[in-house]
Short mmCIF file of C-alpha atoms and ligand atoms in Angstrom, two decimals:
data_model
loop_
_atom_site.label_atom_id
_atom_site.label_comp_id
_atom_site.label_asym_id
_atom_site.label_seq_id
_atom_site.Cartn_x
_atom_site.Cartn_y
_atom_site.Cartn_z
CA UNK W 1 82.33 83.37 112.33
CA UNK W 2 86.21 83.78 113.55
CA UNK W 3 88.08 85.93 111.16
CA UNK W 4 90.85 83.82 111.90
CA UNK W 5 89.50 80.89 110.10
CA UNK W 6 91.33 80.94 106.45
CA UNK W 7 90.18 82.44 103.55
CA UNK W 8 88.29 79.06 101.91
CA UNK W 9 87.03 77.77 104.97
CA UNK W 10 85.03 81.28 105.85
CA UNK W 11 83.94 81.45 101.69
CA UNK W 12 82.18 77.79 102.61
CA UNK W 13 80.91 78.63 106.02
CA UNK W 14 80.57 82.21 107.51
CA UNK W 15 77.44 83.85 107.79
CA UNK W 16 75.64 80.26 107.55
CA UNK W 17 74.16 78.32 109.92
CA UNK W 18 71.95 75.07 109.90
CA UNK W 19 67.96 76.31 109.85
CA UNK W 20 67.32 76.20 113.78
CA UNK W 21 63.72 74.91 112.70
CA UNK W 22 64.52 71.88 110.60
CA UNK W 23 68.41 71.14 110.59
CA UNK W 24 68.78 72.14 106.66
CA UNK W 25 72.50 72.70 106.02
CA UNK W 26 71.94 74.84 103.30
CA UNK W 27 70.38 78.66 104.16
CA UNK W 28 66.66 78.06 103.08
CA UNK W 29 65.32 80.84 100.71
CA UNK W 30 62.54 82.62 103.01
CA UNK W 31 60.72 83.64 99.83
CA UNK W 32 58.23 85.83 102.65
CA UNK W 33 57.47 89.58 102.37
CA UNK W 34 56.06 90.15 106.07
CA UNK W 35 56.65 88.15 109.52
CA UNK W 36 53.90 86.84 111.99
CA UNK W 37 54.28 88.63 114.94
CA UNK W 38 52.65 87.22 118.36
CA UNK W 39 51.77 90.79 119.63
CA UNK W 40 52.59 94.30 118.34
CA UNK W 41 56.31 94.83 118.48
CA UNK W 42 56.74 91.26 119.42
CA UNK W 43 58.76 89.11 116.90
CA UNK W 44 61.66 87.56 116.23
CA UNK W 45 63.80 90.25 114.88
CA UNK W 46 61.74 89.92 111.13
CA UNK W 47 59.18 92.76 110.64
CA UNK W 48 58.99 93.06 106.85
CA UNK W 49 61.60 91.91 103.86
CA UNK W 50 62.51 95.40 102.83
CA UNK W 51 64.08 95.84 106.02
CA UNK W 52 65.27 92.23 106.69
CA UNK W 53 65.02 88.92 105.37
CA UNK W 54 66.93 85.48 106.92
CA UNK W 55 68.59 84.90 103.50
CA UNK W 56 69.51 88.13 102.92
CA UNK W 57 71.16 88.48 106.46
CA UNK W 58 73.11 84.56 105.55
CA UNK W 59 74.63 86.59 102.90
CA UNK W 60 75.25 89.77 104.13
CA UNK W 61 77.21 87.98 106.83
CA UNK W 62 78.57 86.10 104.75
CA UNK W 63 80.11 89.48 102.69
CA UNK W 64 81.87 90.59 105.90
CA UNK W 65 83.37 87.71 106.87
CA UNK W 66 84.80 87.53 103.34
CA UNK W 67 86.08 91.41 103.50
CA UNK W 68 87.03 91.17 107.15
CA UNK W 69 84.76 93.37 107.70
CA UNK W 70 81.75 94.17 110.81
CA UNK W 71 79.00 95.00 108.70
CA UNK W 72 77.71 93.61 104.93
CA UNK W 73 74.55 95.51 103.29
CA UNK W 74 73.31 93.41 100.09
CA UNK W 75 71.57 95.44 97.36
CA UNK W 76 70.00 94.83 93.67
CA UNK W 77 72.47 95.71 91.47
CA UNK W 78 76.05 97.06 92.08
CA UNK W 79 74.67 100.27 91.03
CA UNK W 80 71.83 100.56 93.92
CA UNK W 81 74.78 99.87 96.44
CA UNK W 82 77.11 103.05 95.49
CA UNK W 83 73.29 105.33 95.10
CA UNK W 84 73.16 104.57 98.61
CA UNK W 85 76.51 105.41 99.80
CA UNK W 86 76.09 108.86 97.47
CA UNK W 87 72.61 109.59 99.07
CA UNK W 88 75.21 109.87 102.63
CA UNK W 89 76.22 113.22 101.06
CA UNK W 90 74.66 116.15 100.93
CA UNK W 91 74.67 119.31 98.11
CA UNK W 92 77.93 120.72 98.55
CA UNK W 93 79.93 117.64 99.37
CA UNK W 94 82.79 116.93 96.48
CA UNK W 95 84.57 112.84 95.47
CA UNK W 96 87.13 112.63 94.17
CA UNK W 97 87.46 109.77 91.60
CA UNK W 98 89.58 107.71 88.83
CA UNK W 99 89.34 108.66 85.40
CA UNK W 100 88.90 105.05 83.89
CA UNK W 101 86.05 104.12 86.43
CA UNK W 102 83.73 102.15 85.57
CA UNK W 103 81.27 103.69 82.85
CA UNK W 104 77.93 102.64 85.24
CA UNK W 105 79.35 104.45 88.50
CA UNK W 106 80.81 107.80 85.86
CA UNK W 107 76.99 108.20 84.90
CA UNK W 108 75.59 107.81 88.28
CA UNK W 109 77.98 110.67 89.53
CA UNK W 110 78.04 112.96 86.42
CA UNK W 111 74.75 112.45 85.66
CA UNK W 112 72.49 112.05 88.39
CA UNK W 113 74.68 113.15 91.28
CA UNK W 114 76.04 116.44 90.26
CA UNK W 115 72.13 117.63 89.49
CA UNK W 116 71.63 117.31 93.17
CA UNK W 117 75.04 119.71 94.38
CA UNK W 118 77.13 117.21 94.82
CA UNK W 119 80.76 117.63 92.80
CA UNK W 120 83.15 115.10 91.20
CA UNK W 121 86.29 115.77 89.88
CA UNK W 122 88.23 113.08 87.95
CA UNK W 123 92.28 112.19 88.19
CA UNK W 124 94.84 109.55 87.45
CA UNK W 125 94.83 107.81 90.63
CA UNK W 126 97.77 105.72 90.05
CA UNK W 127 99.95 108.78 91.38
CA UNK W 128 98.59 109.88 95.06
CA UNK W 129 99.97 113.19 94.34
CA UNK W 130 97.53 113.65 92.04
CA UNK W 131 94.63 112.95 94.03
CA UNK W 132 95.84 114.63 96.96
CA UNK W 133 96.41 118.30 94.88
CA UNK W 134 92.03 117.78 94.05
CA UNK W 135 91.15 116.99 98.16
CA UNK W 136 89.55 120.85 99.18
CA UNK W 137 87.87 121.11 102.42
CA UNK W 138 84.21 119.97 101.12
CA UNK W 139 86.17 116.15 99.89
CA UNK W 140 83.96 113.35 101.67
CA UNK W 141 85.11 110.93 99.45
CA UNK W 142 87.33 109.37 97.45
CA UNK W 143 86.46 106.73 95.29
CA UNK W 144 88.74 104.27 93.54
CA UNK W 145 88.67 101.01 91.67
CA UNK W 146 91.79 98.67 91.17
CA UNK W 147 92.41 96.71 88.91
CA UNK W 148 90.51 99.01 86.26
CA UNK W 149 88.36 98.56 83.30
CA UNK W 150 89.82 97.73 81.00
CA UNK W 151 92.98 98.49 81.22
CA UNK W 152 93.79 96.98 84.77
CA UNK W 153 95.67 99.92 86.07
CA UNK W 154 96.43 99.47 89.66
CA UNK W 155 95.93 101.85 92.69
CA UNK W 156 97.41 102.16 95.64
CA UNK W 157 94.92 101.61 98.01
CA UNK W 158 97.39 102.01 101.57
CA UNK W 159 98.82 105.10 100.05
CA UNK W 160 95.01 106.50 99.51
CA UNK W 161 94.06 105.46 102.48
CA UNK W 162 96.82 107.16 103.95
CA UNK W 163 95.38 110.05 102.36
CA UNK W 164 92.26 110.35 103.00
CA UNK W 165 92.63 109.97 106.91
CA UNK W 166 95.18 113.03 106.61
CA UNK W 167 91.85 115.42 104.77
CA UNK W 168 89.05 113.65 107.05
CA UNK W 169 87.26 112.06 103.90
CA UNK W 170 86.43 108.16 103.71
CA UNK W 171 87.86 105.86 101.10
CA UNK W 172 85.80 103.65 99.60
CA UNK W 173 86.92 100.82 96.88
CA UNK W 174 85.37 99.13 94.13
CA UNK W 175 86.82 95.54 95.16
CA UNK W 176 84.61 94.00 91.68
CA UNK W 177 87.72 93.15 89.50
CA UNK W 178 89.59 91.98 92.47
CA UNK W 179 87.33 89.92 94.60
CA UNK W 180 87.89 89.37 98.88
CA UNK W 181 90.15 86.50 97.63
CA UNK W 182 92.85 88.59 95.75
CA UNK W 183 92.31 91.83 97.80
CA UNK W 184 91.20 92.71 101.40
CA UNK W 185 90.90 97.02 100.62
CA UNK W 186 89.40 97.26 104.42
CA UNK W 187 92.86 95.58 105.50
CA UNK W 188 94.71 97.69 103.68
CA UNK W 189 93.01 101.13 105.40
CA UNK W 190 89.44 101.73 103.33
CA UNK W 191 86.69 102.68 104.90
CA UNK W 192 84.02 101.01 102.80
CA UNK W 193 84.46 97.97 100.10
CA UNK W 194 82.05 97.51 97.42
CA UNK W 195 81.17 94.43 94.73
CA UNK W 196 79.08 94.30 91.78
CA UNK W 197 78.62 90.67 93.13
CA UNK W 198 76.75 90.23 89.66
CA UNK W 199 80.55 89.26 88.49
CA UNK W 200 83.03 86.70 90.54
CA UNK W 201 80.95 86.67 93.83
CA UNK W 202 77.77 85.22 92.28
CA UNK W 203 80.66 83.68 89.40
CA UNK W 204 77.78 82.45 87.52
CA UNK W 205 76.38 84.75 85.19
CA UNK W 206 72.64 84.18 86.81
CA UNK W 207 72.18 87.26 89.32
CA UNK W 208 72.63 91.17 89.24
CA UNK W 209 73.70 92.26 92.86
CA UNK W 210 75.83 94.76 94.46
CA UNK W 211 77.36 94.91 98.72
CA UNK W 212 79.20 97.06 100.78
CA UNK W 213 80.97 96.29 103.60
CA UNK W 214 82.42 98.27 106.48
CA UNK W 215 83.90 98.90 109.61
CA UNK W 216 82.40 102.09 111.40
CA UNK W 217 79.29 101.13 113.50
CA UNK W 218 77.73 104.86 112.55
CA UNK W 219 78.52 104.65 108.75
CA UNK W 220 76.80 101.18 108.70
CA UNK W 221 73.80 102.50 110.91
CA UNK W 222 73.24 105.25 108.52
CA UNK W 223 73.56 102.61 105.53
CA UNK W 224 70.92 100.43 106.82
CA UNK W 225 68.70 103.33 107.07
CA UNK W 226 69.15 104.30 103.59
CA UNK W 227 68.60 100.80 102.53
CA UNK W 228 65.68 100.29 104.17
CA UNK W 229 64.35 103.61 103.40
CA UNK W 230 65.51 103.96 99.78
CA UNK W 231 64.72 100.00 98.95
CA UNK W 232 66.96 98.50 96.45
CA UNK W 233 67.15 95.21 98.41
CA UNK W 234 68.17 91.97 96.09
CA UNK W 235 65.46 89.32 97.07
CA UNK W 236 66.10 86.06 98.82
CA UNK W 237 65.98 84.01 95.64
CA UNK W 238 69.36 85.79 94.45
CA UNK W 239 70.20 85.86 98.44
CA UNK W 240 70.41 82.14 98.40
CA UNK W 241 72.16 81.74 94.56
CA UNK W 242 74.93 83.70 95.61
CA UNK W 243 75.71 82.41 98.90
CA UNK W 244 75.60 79.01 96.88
CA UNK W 245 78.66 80.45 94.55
CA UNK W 246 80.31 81.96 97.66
CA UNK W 247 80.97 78.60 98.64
CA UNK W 248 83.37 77.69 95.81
CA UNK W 249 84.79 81.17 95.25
CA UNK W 250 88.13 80.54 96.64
CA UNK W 251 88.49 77.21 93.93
CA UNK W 252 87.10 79.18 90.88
CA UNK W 253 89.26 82.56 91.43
CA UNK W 254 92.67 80.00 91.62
CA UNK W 255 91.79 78.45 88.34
CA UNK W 256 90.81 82.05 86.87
CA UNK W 257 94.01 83.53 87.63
CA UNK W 258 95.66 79.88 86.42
CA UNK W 259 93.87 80.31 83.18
CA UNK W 260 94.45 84.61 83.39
CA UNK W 261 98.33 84.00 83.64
CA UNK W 262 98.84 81.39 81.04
CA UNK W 263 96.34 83.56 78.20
CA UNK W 264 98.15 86.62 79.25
CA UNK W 265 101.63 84.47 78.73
CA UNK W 266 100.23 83.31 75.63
CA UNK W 267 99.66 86.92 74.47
CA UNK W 268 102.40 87.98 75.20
CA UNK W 269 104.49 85.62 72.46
CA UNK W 270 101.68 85.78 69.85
CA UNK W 271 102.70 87.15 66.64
CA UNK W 272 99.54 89.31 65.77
CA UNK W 273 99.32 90.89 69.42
CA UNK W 274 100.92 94.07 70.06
CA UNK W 275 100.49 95.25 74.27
CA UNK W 276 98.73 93.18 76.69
CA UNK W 277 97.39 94.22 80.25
CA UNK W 278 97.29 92.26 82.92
CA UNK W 279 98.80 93.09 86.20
CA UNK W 280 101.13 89.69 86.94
CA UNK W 281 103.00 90.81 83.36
CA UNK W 282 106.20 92.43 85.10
CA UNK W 283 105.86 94.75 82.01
CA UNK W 284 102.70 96.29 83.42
CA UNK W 285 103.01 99.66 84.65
CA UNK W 286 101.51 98.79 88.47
CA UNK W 287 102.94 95.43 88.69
CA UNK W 288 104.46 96.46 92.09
CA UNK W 289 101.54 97.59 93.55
CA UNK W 290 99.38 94.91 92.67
CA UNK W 291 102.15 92.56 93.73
CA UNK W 292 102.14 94.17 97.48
CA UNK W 293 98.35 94.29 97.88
CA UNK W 294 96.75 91.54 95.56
CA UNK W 295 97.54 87.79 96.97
CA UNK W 296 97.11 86.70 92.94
CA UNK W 297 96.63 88.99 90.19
CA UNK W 298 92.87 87.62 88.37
CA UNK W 299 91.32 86.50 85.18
CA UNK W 300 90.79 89.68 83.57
CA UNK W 301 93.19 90.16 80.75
CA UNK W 302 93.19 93.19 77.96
CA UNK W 303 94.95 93.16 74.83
CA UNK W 304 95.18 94.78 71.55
CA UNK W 305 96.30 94.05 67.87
CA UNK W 306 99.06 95.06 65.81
CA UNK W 307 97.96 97.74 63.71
CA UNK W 308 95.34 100.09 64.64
CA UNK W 309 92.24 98.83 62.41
CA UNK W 310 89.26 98.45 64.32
CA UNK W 311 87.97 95.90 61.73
CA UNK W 312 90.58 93.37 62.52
CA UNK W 313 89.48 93.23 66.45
CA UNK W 314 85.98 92.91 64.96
CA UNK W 315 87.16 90.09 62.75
CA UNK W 316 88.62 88.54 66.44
CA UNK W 317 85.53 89.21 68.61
CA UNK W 318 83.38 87.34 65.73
CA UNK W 319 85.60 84.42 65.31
CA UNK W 320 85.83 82.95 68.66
CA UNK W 321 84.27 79.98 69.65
CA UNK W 322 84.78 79.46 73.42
CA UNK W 323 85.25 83.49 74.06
CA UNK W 324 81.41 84.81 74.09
CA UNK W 325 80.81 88.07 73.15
CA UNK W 326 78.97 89.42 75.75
CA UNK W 327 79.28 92.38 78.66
CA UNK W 328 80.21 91.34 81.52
CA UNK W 329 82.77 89.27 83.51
CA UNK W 330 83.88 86.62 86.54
CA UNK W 331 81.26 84.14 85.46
CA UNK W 332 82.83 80.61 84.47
CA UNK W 333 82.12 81.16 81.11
CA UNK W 334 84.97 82.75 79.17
CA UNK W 335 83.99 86.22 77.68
CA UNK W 336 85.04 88.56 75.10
CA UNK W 337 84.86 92.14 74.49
CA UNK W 338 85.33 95.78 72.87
CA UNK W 339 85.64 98.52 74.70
CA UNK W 340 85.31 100.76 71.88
CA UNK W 341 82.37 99.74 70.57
CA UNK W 342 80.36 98.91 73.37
CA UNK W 343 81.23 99.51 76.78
CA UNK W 344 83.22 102.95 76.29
CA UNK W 345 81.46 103.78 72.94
CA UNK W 346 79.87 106.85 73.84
CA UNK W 347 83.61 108.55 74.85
CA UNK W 348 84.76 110.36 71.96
CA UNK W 349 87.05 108.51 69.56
CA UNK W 350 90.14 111.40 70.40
CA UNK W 351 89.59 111.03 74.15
CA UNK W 352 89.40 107.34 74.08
CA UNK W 353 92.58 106.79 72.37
CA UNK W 354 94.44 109.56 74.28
CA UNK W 355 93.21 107.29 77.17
CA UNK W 356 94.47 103.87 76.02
CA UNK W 357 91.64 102.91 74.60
CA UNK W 358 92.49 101.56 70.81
CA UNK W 359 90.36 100.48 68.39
CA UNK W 360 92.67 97.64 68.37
CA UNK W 361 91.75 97.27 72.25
CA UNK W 362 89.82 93.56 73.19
CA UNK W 363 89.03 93.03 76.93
CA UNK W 364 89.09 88.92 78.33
CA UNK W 365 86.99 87.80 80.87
CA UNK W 366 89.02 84.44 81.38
CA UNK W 367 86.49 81.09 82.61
CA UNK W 368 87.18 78.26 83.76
CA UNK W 369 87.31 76.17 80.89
CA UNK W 370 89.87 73.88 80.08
CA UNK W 371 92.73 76.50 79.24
CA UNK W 372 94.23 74.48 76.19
CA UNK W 373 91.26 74.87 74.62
CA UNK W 374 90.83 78.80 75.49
CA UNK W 375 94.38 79.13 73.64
CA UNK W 376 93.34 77.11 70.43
CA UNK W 377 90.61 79.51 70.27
CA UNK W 378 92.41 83.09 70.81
CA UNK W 379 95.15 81.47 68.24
CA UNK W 380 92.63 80.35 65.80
CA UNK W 381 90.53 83.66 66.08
CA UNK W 382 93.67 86.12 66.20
CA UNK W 383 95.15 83.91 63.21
CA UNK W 384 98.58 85.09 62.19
CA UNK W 385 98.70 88.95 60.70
CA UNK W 386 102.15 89.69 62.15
C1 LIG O 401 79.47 95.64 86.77
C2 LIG O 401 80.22 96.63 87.59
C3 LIG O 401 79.56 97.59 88.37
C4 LIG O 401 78.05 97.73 88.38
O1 LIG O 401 77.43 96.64 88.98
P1 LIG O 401 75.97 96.11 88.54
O2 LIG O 401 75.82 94.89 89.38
O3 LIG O 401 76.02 95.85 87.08
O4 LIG O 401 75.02 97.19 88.88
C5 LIG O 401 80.33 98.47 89.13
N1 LIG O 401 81.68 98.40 89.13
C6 LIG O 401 82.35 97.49 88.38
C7 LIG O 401 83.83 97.49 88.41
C8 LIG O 401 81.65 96.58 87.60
O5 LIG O 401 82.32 95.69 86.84
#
């Protein structure tokens, strides 16, 4: 499909075309593990579902179109898709990464990664000077998210890009938070975008899925082979779910970052709030950035109380009615959270803190409810402890 098409038109048709065999607009789901072939070696570009599948190639097209990008890879979990971009280095190799990644992707490195020789070192990566004084000559990667969890800090990805084409390392981006509609990281000089398409992509709460999408011809060889070889393929069932939600992504991330701007507003004046973080507040430390490389700035929304007792966000995250307390985010569903008791729980109390992380602290994933109603609800559930 033309990259030159607009941003909604691609979400509701790249990638997809009608079934050649029956006319069905919609991508069927080839629910098939293996592929007749008429002789050996002679198919139809199908061989076996690990390695291919039609829905799974829909999608994957689909993915790159959305990241102007050449190449999509779809995997089972957002996890399984940065494994395989890891198992491209080798003992030896060092990343360089954020210190308020997300916790999934810190185990993965810290704990499974560095047992095989590979190194990580951690930084503030909203200053480039920072990450640049931690490149040596074995960096092969750097490795950012923006916005963050949970605290939405923003990175800049030109100025890392920048970067990491001056040390002869690849940059690749967590795009989750973000989404292709807010934020095109390959645009902006990344070598490799990737989704936990479990959140906004799929949008509704029903799949667990992870991509990557990129440029280089080689690099995307070399992923194929690892996907094929290593095997954490998403199967055509999911395939066809989320290139259903694709279609409407463009319409549900405009009314999340409606709803995100108005609860963040909201925030902002209530009486029993003390900070909130969301990147469109011109009070928010990377408001700039996120201004310059963001076309909108999301539905994810962090906040904390006044006072510093973790038994009055408790009190909050058990009295709303609309806000489900749940992990998890970009479904339509609005959801609510606490970082320090369940997401970042196992990072010492001192550390958290020193981090930003208050007891106080309560992440939003904003839906796409009515967004009256979602502000009844905080009110009514934050009451008035000023
Ligand atoms: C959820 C998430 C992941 C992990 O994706 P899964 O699909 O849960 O494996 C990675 N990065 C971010 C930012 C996420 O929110």
């Amino acid at each position: 499909m033309d990259n030159e098409l607009r941003f909604g038109t691609r979400a509701v048709h790249a990638g997809v075309e009608p079934d050649p065999t029956t006319g069905a607009i919609m991508t069927p789901i080839y629910q098939t593990s293996t592929y007749v072939q008429a002789a050996p070696g002679d198919h139809k570009g199908y061989e076996y579902s690990r390695t291919q599948n039609p829905t799974r190639t829909a999608l994957q097209n689909s993915l790159a179109a959305l990241e102007n990008g050449r190449h999509g890879l779809c995997f089972s979990s957002g996890m399984a898709a940065i494994d395989t971009l890891l198992k491209t280095l080798k003992p030896g190799d060092h990343v360089v990464s954020t210190n308020d990644l997300y916790g999934g992707t810190y185990r993965l490195f810290t704990k499974v990664f560095a047992t095989y020789g590979i190194t990580f070192t951690f930084t503030d990566m909203s200053d480039p000077a920072k990450v640049a004084a931690l490149i040596t000559p074995d960096t092969r990667l750097i490795w950012a998210e923006t916005p963050t969890n949970p605290l939405l800090n923003i990175i800049d990805i030109a100025g890392l890009a920048a970067l990491a084409r001056e040390h002869g390392c690849l940059l690749g981006v967590d795009n989750t938070f973000a989404t292709p509609y807010l934020q095109n990281p390959l645009d902006l000089g990344a070598d490799l975008v990737m989704h936990s398409v479990t959140k906004y992509l799929g949008g509704h709460s029903d799949v667990v899925m992870g991509a990557l999408v990129v440029n280089d011809d080689g690099l995307a060889e070399r992923l194929a082979f690892l996907q094929n070889s290593a095997g954490a393929v998403p199967g055509p069932m999911d395939c066809f779910l989320v290139l259903r939600g694709i279609k409407t992504l463009h319409v549900r991330m405009q009314r999340h970052c409606e709803n995100g701007a108005e609860v963040a507003a909201f925030l902002s004046e209530h009486p029993g709030v003390d900070r909130v973080y969301w990147p469109g507040l011109e009070s928010h430390a990377g408001h700039a950035v996120a201004a310059a490389q963001m076309r909108d700035f999301g539905g994810m929304v962090s906040f904390t109380l006044k006072g510093d007792r973790m038994e009055d966000a408790l009190r909050v995250l058990s009295s709303t009615r609309m806000f489900s307390l749940a992990e998890s985010l970009g479904g339509v569903e609005s959801l609510i959270g606490h970082p320090a008791s369940m997401t970042h729980a196992s990072i010492p109390r001192e550390e958290r803190i020193a981090n930003g992380l208050a007891d106080t602290l309560i992440r939003l994933s904003v839906g796409l409810e009515d967004v009256a109603d979602l502000l009844s609800d905080l009110d009514q559930a934050i009451g008035n402890r000023s």
